[in-house]
Short mmCIF file of C-alpha atoms in Angstrom, two decimals:
data_model
loop_
_atom_site.label_atom_id
_atom_site.label_comp_id
_atom_site.label_asym_id
_atom_site.label_seq_id
_atom_site.Cartn_x
_atom_site.Cartn_y
_atom_site.Cartn_z
CA MET A 1 -0.29 0.57 0.21
CA SER A 2 0.91 3.52 -0.89
CA GLY A 3 -0.33 5.16 2.55
CA ARG A 4 -1.45 8.49 0.68
CA SER A 5 -4.30 10.86 1.24
CA THR A 6 -5.25 11.04 -2.18
CA GLY A 7 -7.44 13.59 -3.84
CA ASP A 8 -10.91 12.73 -2.46
CA GLY A 9 -9.28 13.08 1.74
CA ILE A 10 -9.58 9.09 1.64
CA ASP A 11 -6.49 8.50 4.05
CA ARG A 12 -5.70 4.85 2.78
CA ARG A 13 -3.38 4.40 6.43
CA SER A 14 -6.68 3.89 8.08
CA PHE A 15 -7.46 0.57 6.75
CA VAL A 16 -4.11 -1.57 6.62
CA LYS A 17 -4.47 -4.39 9.42
CA GLY A 18 -4.08 -3.23 13.09
CA SER A 19 -4.13 0.27 12.43
CA VAL A 20 -7.98 0.68 11.67
CA GLY A 21 -9.27 3.97 12.70
CA ALA A 22 -5.56 5.07 14.36
CA ALA A 23 -5.78 7.73 11.63
CA GLY A 24 -8.80 9.08 11.93
CA LEU A 25 -9.59 8.70 8.50
CA VAL A 26 -11.86 10.99 6.64
CA GLY A 27 -12.98 10.31 3.42
CA THR A 28 -15.90 10.94 1.02
CA ALA A 29 -16.47 8.57 -0.50
CA GLY A 30 -39.15 -1.72 -0.51
CA LEU A 31 -40.22 -2.33 3.34
CA ALA A 32 -42.62 -0.07 4.38
CA GLY A 33 -42.70 2.15 7.94
CA CYS A 34 -43.96 0.47 10.68
CA PHE A 35 -45.96 3.59 11.42
CA GLY A 36 -47.61 3.03 8.58
CA ASP A 37 -48.00 3.97 4.51
CA ASP A 38 -47.35 8.13 5.59
CA GLY A 39 -43.74 7.04 6.66
CA SER A 40 -42.59 7.53 10.07
CA GLY A 41 -43.85 11.40 11.15
CA SER A 42 -45.84 12.60 12.02
CA GLY A 43 -46.96 15.60 10.07
CA GLU A 44 -44.36 17.88 12.22
CA GLY A 45 -41.13 17.35 10.47
CA PRO A 46 -38.95 13.78 10.44
CA GLY A 47 -38.62 12.73 13.94
CA ALA A 48 -40.50 15.59 15.59
CA ASP A 49 -43.19 12.54 17.18
CA GLY A 50 -39.88 10.73 18.97
CA GLU A 51 -40.44 7.75 16.71
CA MET A 52 -37.49 6.79 14.58
CA VAL A 53 -36.95 3.81 12.34
CA MET A 54 -33.71 2.04 12.03
CA THR A 55 -32.21 0.59 8.61
CA THR A 56 -28.83 -1.46 7.65
CA SER A 57 -28.88 -4.16 5.51
CA THR A 58 -30.22 -7.94 5.99
CA GLN A 59 -31.89 -9.73 8.40
CA ASP A 60 -28.94 -11.93 8.08
CA THR A 61 -26.21 -9.77 9.08
CA ALA A 62 -24.23 -8.85 11.69
CA ALA A 63 -25.16 -4.55 11.36
CA TYR A 64 -28.54 -5.57 11.41
CA THR A 65 -28.33 -7.73 15.10
CA MET A 66 -25.84 -4.62 15.89
CA SER A 67 -29.22 -2.03 14.75
CA THR A 68 -31.36 -4.11 17.60
CA VAL A 69 -29.11 -4.12 20.58
CA ILE A 70 -28.54 0.05 20.12
CA ALA A 71 -32.68 -0.02 19.49
CA ASN A 72 -33.03 -2.00 22.69
CA VAL A 73 -31.25 -0.16 24.61
CA VAL A 74 -32.29 3.23 23.45
CA ASN A 75 -36.15 2.15 24.25
CA GLN A 76 -34.87 0.83 27.85
CA ASN A 77 -33.12 4.04 28.81
CA ASN A 78 -35.42 7.14 28.07
CA ASP A 79 -39.07 8.14 28.07
CA THR A 80 -39.38 10.69 24.97
CA VAL A 81 -37.72 8.71 21.80
CA SER A 82 -38.48 5.10 20.63
CA VAL A 83 -36.32 3.64 19.02
CA GLN A 84 -37.12 0.21 15.35
CA ALA A 85 -34.78 -1.55 14.20
CA GLN A 86 -35.73 -2.88 9.99
CA PRO A 87 -33.28 -4.91 7.52
CA SER A 88 -33.26 -3.15 4.89
CA GLU A 89 -31.46 -4.88 0.83
CA GLY A 90 -28.75 -2.71 2.11
CA THR A 91 -26.84 1.28 1.77
CA ASN A 92 -28.56 2.34 -1.84
CA ALA A 93 -31.93 1.24 -0.49
CA ASN A 94 -31.50 2.67 2.37
CA ILE A 95 -31.24 6.54 1.01
CA GLY A 96 -34.27 5.59 -1.05
CA ARG A 97 -35.54 5.33 2.25
CA LEU A 98 -35.22 8.18 3.63
CA SER A 99 -36.24 10.03 0.36
CA GLN A 100 -39.72 8.13 0.95
CA ASP A 101 -39.55 8.86 4.57
CA GLN A 102 -39.86 5.25 5.54
CA SER A 103 -36.21 5.13 7.62
CA ASP A 104 -35.36 7.66 9.89
CA ILE A 105 -31.53 6.50 10.57
CA VAL A 106 -29.84 4.49 8.19
CA TYR A 107 -26.14 3.51 7.82
CA ILE A 108 -24.38 3.75 4.39
CA GLN A 109 -20.31 3.63 3.60
CA ASN A 110 -17.90 6.29 1.59
CA TRP A 111 -18.38 4.27 -1.66
CA THR A 112 -22.21 5.44 -1.73
CA ALA A 113 -21.83 8.95 -0.03
CA SER A 114 -18.56 9.94 -2.36
CA LYS A 115 -21.63 9.22 -5.16
CA ILE A 116 -24.47 11.60 -2.93
CA ALA A 117 -21.96 14.32 -2.72
CA ASN A 118 -21.08 14.35 -6.67
CA GLY A 119 -24.99 13.95 -7.24
CA GLU A 120 -24.64 10.85 -9.11
CA ASP A 121 -27.19 8.33 -9.92
CA PRO A 122 -29.13 7.50 -8.52
CA PHE A 123 -29.04 10.58 -5.84
CA GLY A 124 -28.88 13.26 -8.60
CA ASP A 125 -32.67 14.88 -7.19
CA LEU A 126 -32.49 14.10 -3.07
CA ASP A 127 -34.94 16.55 -2.17
CA PHE A 128 -33.29 16.56 1.60
CA THR A 129 -29.12 16.22 2.63
CA PRO A 130 -28.25 12.97 4.22
CA VAL A 131 -26.32 14.42 7.26
CA GLN A 132 -24.19 12.46 10.19
CA THR A 133 -24.76 11.11 13.08
CA PHE A 134 -21.94 8.08 14.89
CA HIS A 135 -19.39 6.06 13.13
CA LEU A 136 -20.34 1.57 13.07
CA TYR A 137 -17.50 -0.17 12.34
CA ASP A 138 -15.93 -0.60 8.77
CA LEU A 139 -15.90 -3.79 6.63
CA ALA A 140 -13.38 -5.42 4.77
CA TRP A 141 -14.99 -7.01 1.20
CA PHE A 142 -14.09 -9.41 -0.55
CA LEU A 143 -15.39 -12.71 -2.83
CA CYS A 144 -14.95 -16.25 -2.20
CA SER A 145 -15.94 -19.19 -3.87
CA ALA A 146 -15.96 -23.25 -3.46
CA ASN A 147 -14.74 -24.21 -6.89
CA ALA A 148 -11.50 -26.47 -6.18
CA ASP A 149 -8.07 -24.86 -6.81
CA TRP A 150 -9.56 -20.91 -7.26
CA GLN A 151 -7.52 -19.17 -5.70
CA SER A 152 -7.74 -14.86 -7.32
CA ILE A 153 -9.79 -13.30 -8.55
CA SER A 154 -8.78 -14.44 -12.12
CA ASP A 155 -9.99 -17.18 -11.70
CA ILE A 156 -13.85 -16.03 -12.36
CA GLY A 157 -14.36 -17.03 -16.08
CA SER A 158 -16.65 -16.62 -18.93
CA GLY A 159 -20.25 -17.53 -17.23
CA ASP A 160 -19.15 -18.56 -13.77
CA ARG A 161 -22.10 -16.93 -11.25
CA VAL A 162 -21.07 -14.71 -8.89
CA SER A 163 -23.01 -12.31 -6.72
CA PRO A 164 -20.58 -9.60 -4.75
CA THR A 165 -23.94 -8.60 -2.36
CA PRO A 166 -27.13 -9.03 -3.07
CA SER A 167 -28.87 -5.93 -5.90
CA GLY A 168 -29.06 -3.11 -3.75
CA SER A 169 -26.83 -2.37 -2.04
CA GLY A 170 -23.95 -0.30 -2.14
CA THR A 171 -21.04 -2.41 -1.70
CA ALA A 172 -22.28 -4.26 -4.56
CA GLU A 173 -21.38 -1.77 -7.20
CA MET A 174 -18.28 -1.46 -5.04
CA LEU A 175 -17.41 -4.50 -5.71
CA GLU A 176 -18.49 -4.79 -9.11
CA TYR A 177 -16.38 -1.84 -9.58
CA ALA A 178 -13.16 -3.73 -7.67
CA LEU A 179 -13.59 -6.94 -9.90
CA GLY A 180 -13.67 -5.00 -13.17
CA PHE A 181 -10.16 -4.52 -12.83
CA GLU A 182 -9.50 -7.97 -13.68
CA THR A 183 -12.69 -9.29 -15.39
CA ASP A 184 -16.25 -8.33 -16.30
CA GLU A 185 -17.22 -12.10 -18.53
CA TYR A 186 -19.18 -13.14 -15.10
CA GLU A 187 -22.83 -14.09 -14.48
CA ARG A 188 -24.42 -11.15 -12.05
CA VAL A 189 -26.26 -13.16 -9.64
CA SER A 190 -28.03 -11.61 -6.31
CA ILE A 191 -28.43 -14.22 -3.82
CA GLY A 192 -28.25 -14.01 0.16
CA TYR A 193 -25.69 -13.24 2.40
CA GLY A 194 -27.13 -16.17 4.71
CA GLU A 195 -27.69 -18.35 1.36
CA GLN A 196 -24.56 -18.46 -0.60
CA GLY A 197 -22.54 -21.37 1.53
CA SER A 198 -26.30 -23.59 0.09
CA ALA A 199 -26.15 -22.31 -3.39
CA MET A 200 -22.27 -22.98 -3.59
CA SER A 201 -22.50 -26.45 -2.57
CA GLU A 202 -25.95 -26.93 -4.83
CA GLY A 203 -23.73 -25.65 -7.40
CA ARG A 204 -26.02 -22.61 -8.27
CA LEU A 205 -22.86 -19.60 -7.14
CA ASP A 206 -19.18 -19.93 -8.52
CA ALA A 207 -18.16 -16.72 -5.95
CA GLY A 208 -20.43 -14.79 -3.50
CA ALA A 209 -19.72 -11.57 -1.16
CA GLY A 210 -17.59 -12.34 2.32
CA THR A 211 -16.30 -9.58 4.99
CA PHE A 212 -13.72 -9.28 7.70
CA ILE A 213 -15.65 -6.99 10.49
CA ASN A 214 -13.52 -3.99 11.60
CA LEU A 215 -10.76 -6.03 9.63
CA ALA A 216 -10.49 -9.01 12.07
CA VAL A 217 -13.65 -10.51 12.94
CA GLU A 218 -15.94 -13.34 11.06
CA PRO A 219 -19.71 -12.57 10.83
CA SER A 220 -21.80 -15.67 11.69
CA TRP A 221 -22.77 -16.10 7.98
CA LEU A 222 -19.09 -16.47 7.02
CA GLN A 223 -18.70 -18.76 9.32
CA GLN A 224 -21.71 -20.17 8.36
CA MET A 225 -21.00 -20.52 4.83
CA LYS A 226 -16.92 -22.17 5.24
CA SER A 227 -18.68 -24.93 7.70
CA THR A 228 -20.87 -25.63 4.09
CA VAL A 229 -18.54 -25.61 2.00
CA ASP A 230 -14.38 -25.65 1.05
CA LEU A 231 -14.87 -22.48 0.94
CA ARG A 232 -11.21 -20.09 -0.44
CA LEU A 233 -11.09 -16.93 -0.21
CA LEU A 234 -10.31 -15.36 -3.48
CA GLN A 235 -6.83 -12.77 -3.88
CA PHE A 236 -6.22 -9.73 -6.00
CA PRO A 237 -3.89 -10.12 -8.52
CA GLU A 238 -0.51 -7.71 -7.91
CA ASN A 239 -1.05 -5.67 -10.62
CA VAL A 240 -4.44 -5.51 -9.86
CA VAL A 241 -4.17 -4.63 -6.47
CA SER A 242 -2.04 -1.70 -7.43
CA GLU A 243 -4.42 -0.25 -10.02
CA LEU A 244 -6.76 -0.16 -7.16
CA GLU A 245 -4.64 1.41 -4.61
CA ALA A 246 -4.37 4.19 -7.08
CA ASP A 247 -7.33 4.63 -7.77
CA PRO A 248 -9.23 7.18 -5.47
CA ALA A 249 -12.27 5.29 -5.38
CA ILE A 250 -11.44 2.49 -3.62
CA ILE A 251 -9.92 2.40 -0.22
CA MET A 252 -8.04 -1.40 -0.03
CA SER A 253 -6.71 -3.29 3.16
CA GLU A 254 -4.46 -5.29 3.98
CA VAL A 255 -6.54 -8.60 6.44
CA ASP A 256 -3.76 -11.25 8.64
CA THR A 257 -5.70 -14.22 7.89
CA THR A 258 -2.97 -16.41 9.79
CA GLU A 259 -5.76 -15.30 12.83
CA PHE A 260 -8.59 -17.44 10.70
CA ASP A 261 -9.19 -20.77 10.46
CA GLY A 262 -11.09 -23.73 7.99
CA TYR A 263 -10.49 -22.17 5.51
CA GLY A 264 -10.00 -24.51 2.15
CA TYR A 265 -8.17 -21.69 0.94
CA ALA A 266 -6.81 -18.76 2.38
CA PRO A 267 -3.34 -16.11 1.66
CA ASP A 268 -1.72 -14.89 4.55
CA THR A 269 -2.42 -11.11 3.68
CA LEU A 270 -5.69 -10.83 1.88
CA ASN A 271 -5.60 -7.33 -0.35
CA THR A 272 -9.27 -6.26 -0.48
CA PRO A 273 -11.20 -3.30 -0.36
CA ALA A 274 -12.40 -2.29 3.03
CA LEU A 275 -15.46 0.44 4.09
CA ALA A 276 -16.34 2.60 6.60
CA TYR A 277 -20.05 2.17 7.38
CA ASN A 278 -22.01 5.48 9.22
CA PHE A 279 -25.18 6.17 10.54
CA VAL A 280 -27.02 9.32 8.25
CA THR A 281 -30.33 11.03 8.51
CA ARG A 282 -31.87 13.51 6.38
CA ASP A 283 -30.50 17.24 7.46
CA ASP A 284 -34.45 18.30 8.40
CA PHE A 285 -34.31 15.47 10.83
CA ASP A 286 -35.99 16.75 14.77
CA TYR A 287 -33.33 18.10 16.72
CA ASP A 288 -34.19 16.83 20.54
CA THR A 289 -35.29 13.63 18.90
CA LEU A 290 -31.35 12.58 17.77
CA TYR A 291 -29.73 14.53 20.45
CA THR A 292 -32.23 12.50 23.17
CA PHE A 293 -31.30 8.96 21.00
CA LEU A 294 -27.67 10.19 20.78
CA GLU A 295 -27.44 11.06 24.65
CA THR A 296 -29.16 7.63 25.44
CA LEU A 297 -27.38 5.76 23.98
CA TRP A 298 -24.01 7.25 24.66
CA ASP A 299 -24.75 7.26 28.52
CA ASN A 300 -25.11 3.27 28.29
CA ARG A 301 -22.37 3.16 26.02
CA ASP A 302 -20.41 1.08 28.57
CA GLY A 303 -22.75 -2.07 28.21
CA LEU A 304 -22.81 -2.06 24.80
CA GLY A 305 -19.92 -4.86 24.49
CA ASP A 306 -22.37 -7.18 26.35
CA GLU A 307 -24.83 -6.88 24.46
CA ASN A 308 -22.54 -7.74 21.42
CA ALA A 309 -18.86 -8.61 21.45
CA LEU A 310 -18.60 -6.64 17.70
CA LEU A 311 -20.80 -2.91 19.33
CA GLY A 312 -17.83 -3.13 21.75
CA ARG A 313 -16.00 0.05 20.24
CA MET A 314 -19.02 2.06 20.86
CA GLU A 315 -17.51 2.27 24.44
CA GLU A 316 -14.97 3.87 23.53
CA GLY A 317 -15.79 7.63 22.84
CA GLU A 318 -13.47 8.58 19.69
CA PHE A 319 -14.95 6.03 17.94
CA TRP A 320 -18.57 7.49 16.88
CA MET A 321 -16.25 10.29 15.23
CA GLU A 322 -14.21 7.94 13.94
CA ASN A 323 -14.16 7.84 9.62
CA GLY A 324 -16.16 9.87 8.85
CA TYR A 325 -17.36 11.84 5.05
CA THR A 326 -15.71 15.56 4.97
CA THR A 327 -17.67 15.43 2.02
CA LEU A 328 -21.17 15.61 3.83
CA PRO A 329 -22.28 17.50 6.56
CA PHE A 330 -23.22 16.15 10.38
CA HIS A 331 -26.27 16.45 11.74
CA PRO A 332 -26.54 19.71 14.17
CA ALA A 333 -27.88 17.62 17.06
CA ALA A 334 -25.00 15.44 16.66
CA ALA A 335 -22.58 18.18 16.27
CA ASP A 336 -23.52 19.50 19.43
CA PHE A 337 -22.86 16.57 21.30
CA TYR A 338 -19.94 15.25 20.15
CA GLN A 339 -18.68 19.29 20.77
CA GLU A 340 -19.86 18.98 24.68
CA GLN A 341 -18.37 15.25 24.96
CA GLY A 342 -14.89 16.79 23.64
CA VAL A 343 -14.81 14.16 20.81
CA TRP A 344 -16.13 16.93 18.19
CA ASN A 345 -13.01 17.04 14.50
CA ASP A 346 -13.08 20.05 13.24
CA ASP A 347 -12.00 18.57 10.17
CA TYR A 348 -16.66 18.09 8.91
CA GLU A 349 -18.77 20.29 8.20
CA VAL A 350 -22.50 21.18 10.20
CA ALA A 351 -25.08 21.08 7.91
CA GLU A 352 -27.65 23.84 8.38
CA GLN A 353 -31.36 23.11 9.91
#
């Protein structure tokens, strides 16, 4: 890795194994609402009724499980804000839900944030500005296969069936883009995370998506995959890694796979793209509701790791501001709250409300 800071503000060093967050990355980058067809608002503006719908990704992901813990902690420790965690198809779908008033706080990643900031499709006609609230985690994304002898992305050939995460996910766009540096002759299919193992064992899938949470933890659905098939982690060829490292749209990571076991094949160091995931809301979301949400979660953060080990980093106050996007502002309630807690980063902007 070059370790250089590109023109889009991404510090690639933040995603090297063992140093995630150390450099404080600042990068660019449908389900109906549970309160009726008109969305979760009360007519007084988003969030004015104190009710919040939180969405992350599909029901079989670690992100959704983490969101249910967050919602429960907030619900059990305040009397004015109510949060319901719901599954969704992914980060692109989450922005659509915000636009349709079907969700109130959703997670995205730096790839989607960059497209929003640049007004790229499908985000060119948004009638609101997505604004940041807090950091959840970082994911190193890779492709994997049960096909015998496969070790590299270059093993994917014409007609091979590949699911680079389900359609509707912003991660899919990033992985498709990265995969395109080597090949675009595969058949694009869409299979849920928890279904990939069975699809591989039945011969319906040649390569699927995998991830390491914070570059060090296997999600349960990945563990299920490697218990179902002889799972092989696919490396990007060295020349492609060099091209991806030089591309401002991609953040490359290095994962030490010697910490994991049970794979049919894994290079000692897996070079693969990574994404930073943060929660955003609308710029017109109710100030008091968001402030109470953050305050309640913050006051009860010491027990988050006990509820879900992946939330343990959130017990560190500075982690809430880690790996933000300089091209998307923070909600005023979030900015005020973090300033009061002494963890605000002046590199970030604050939205008007």
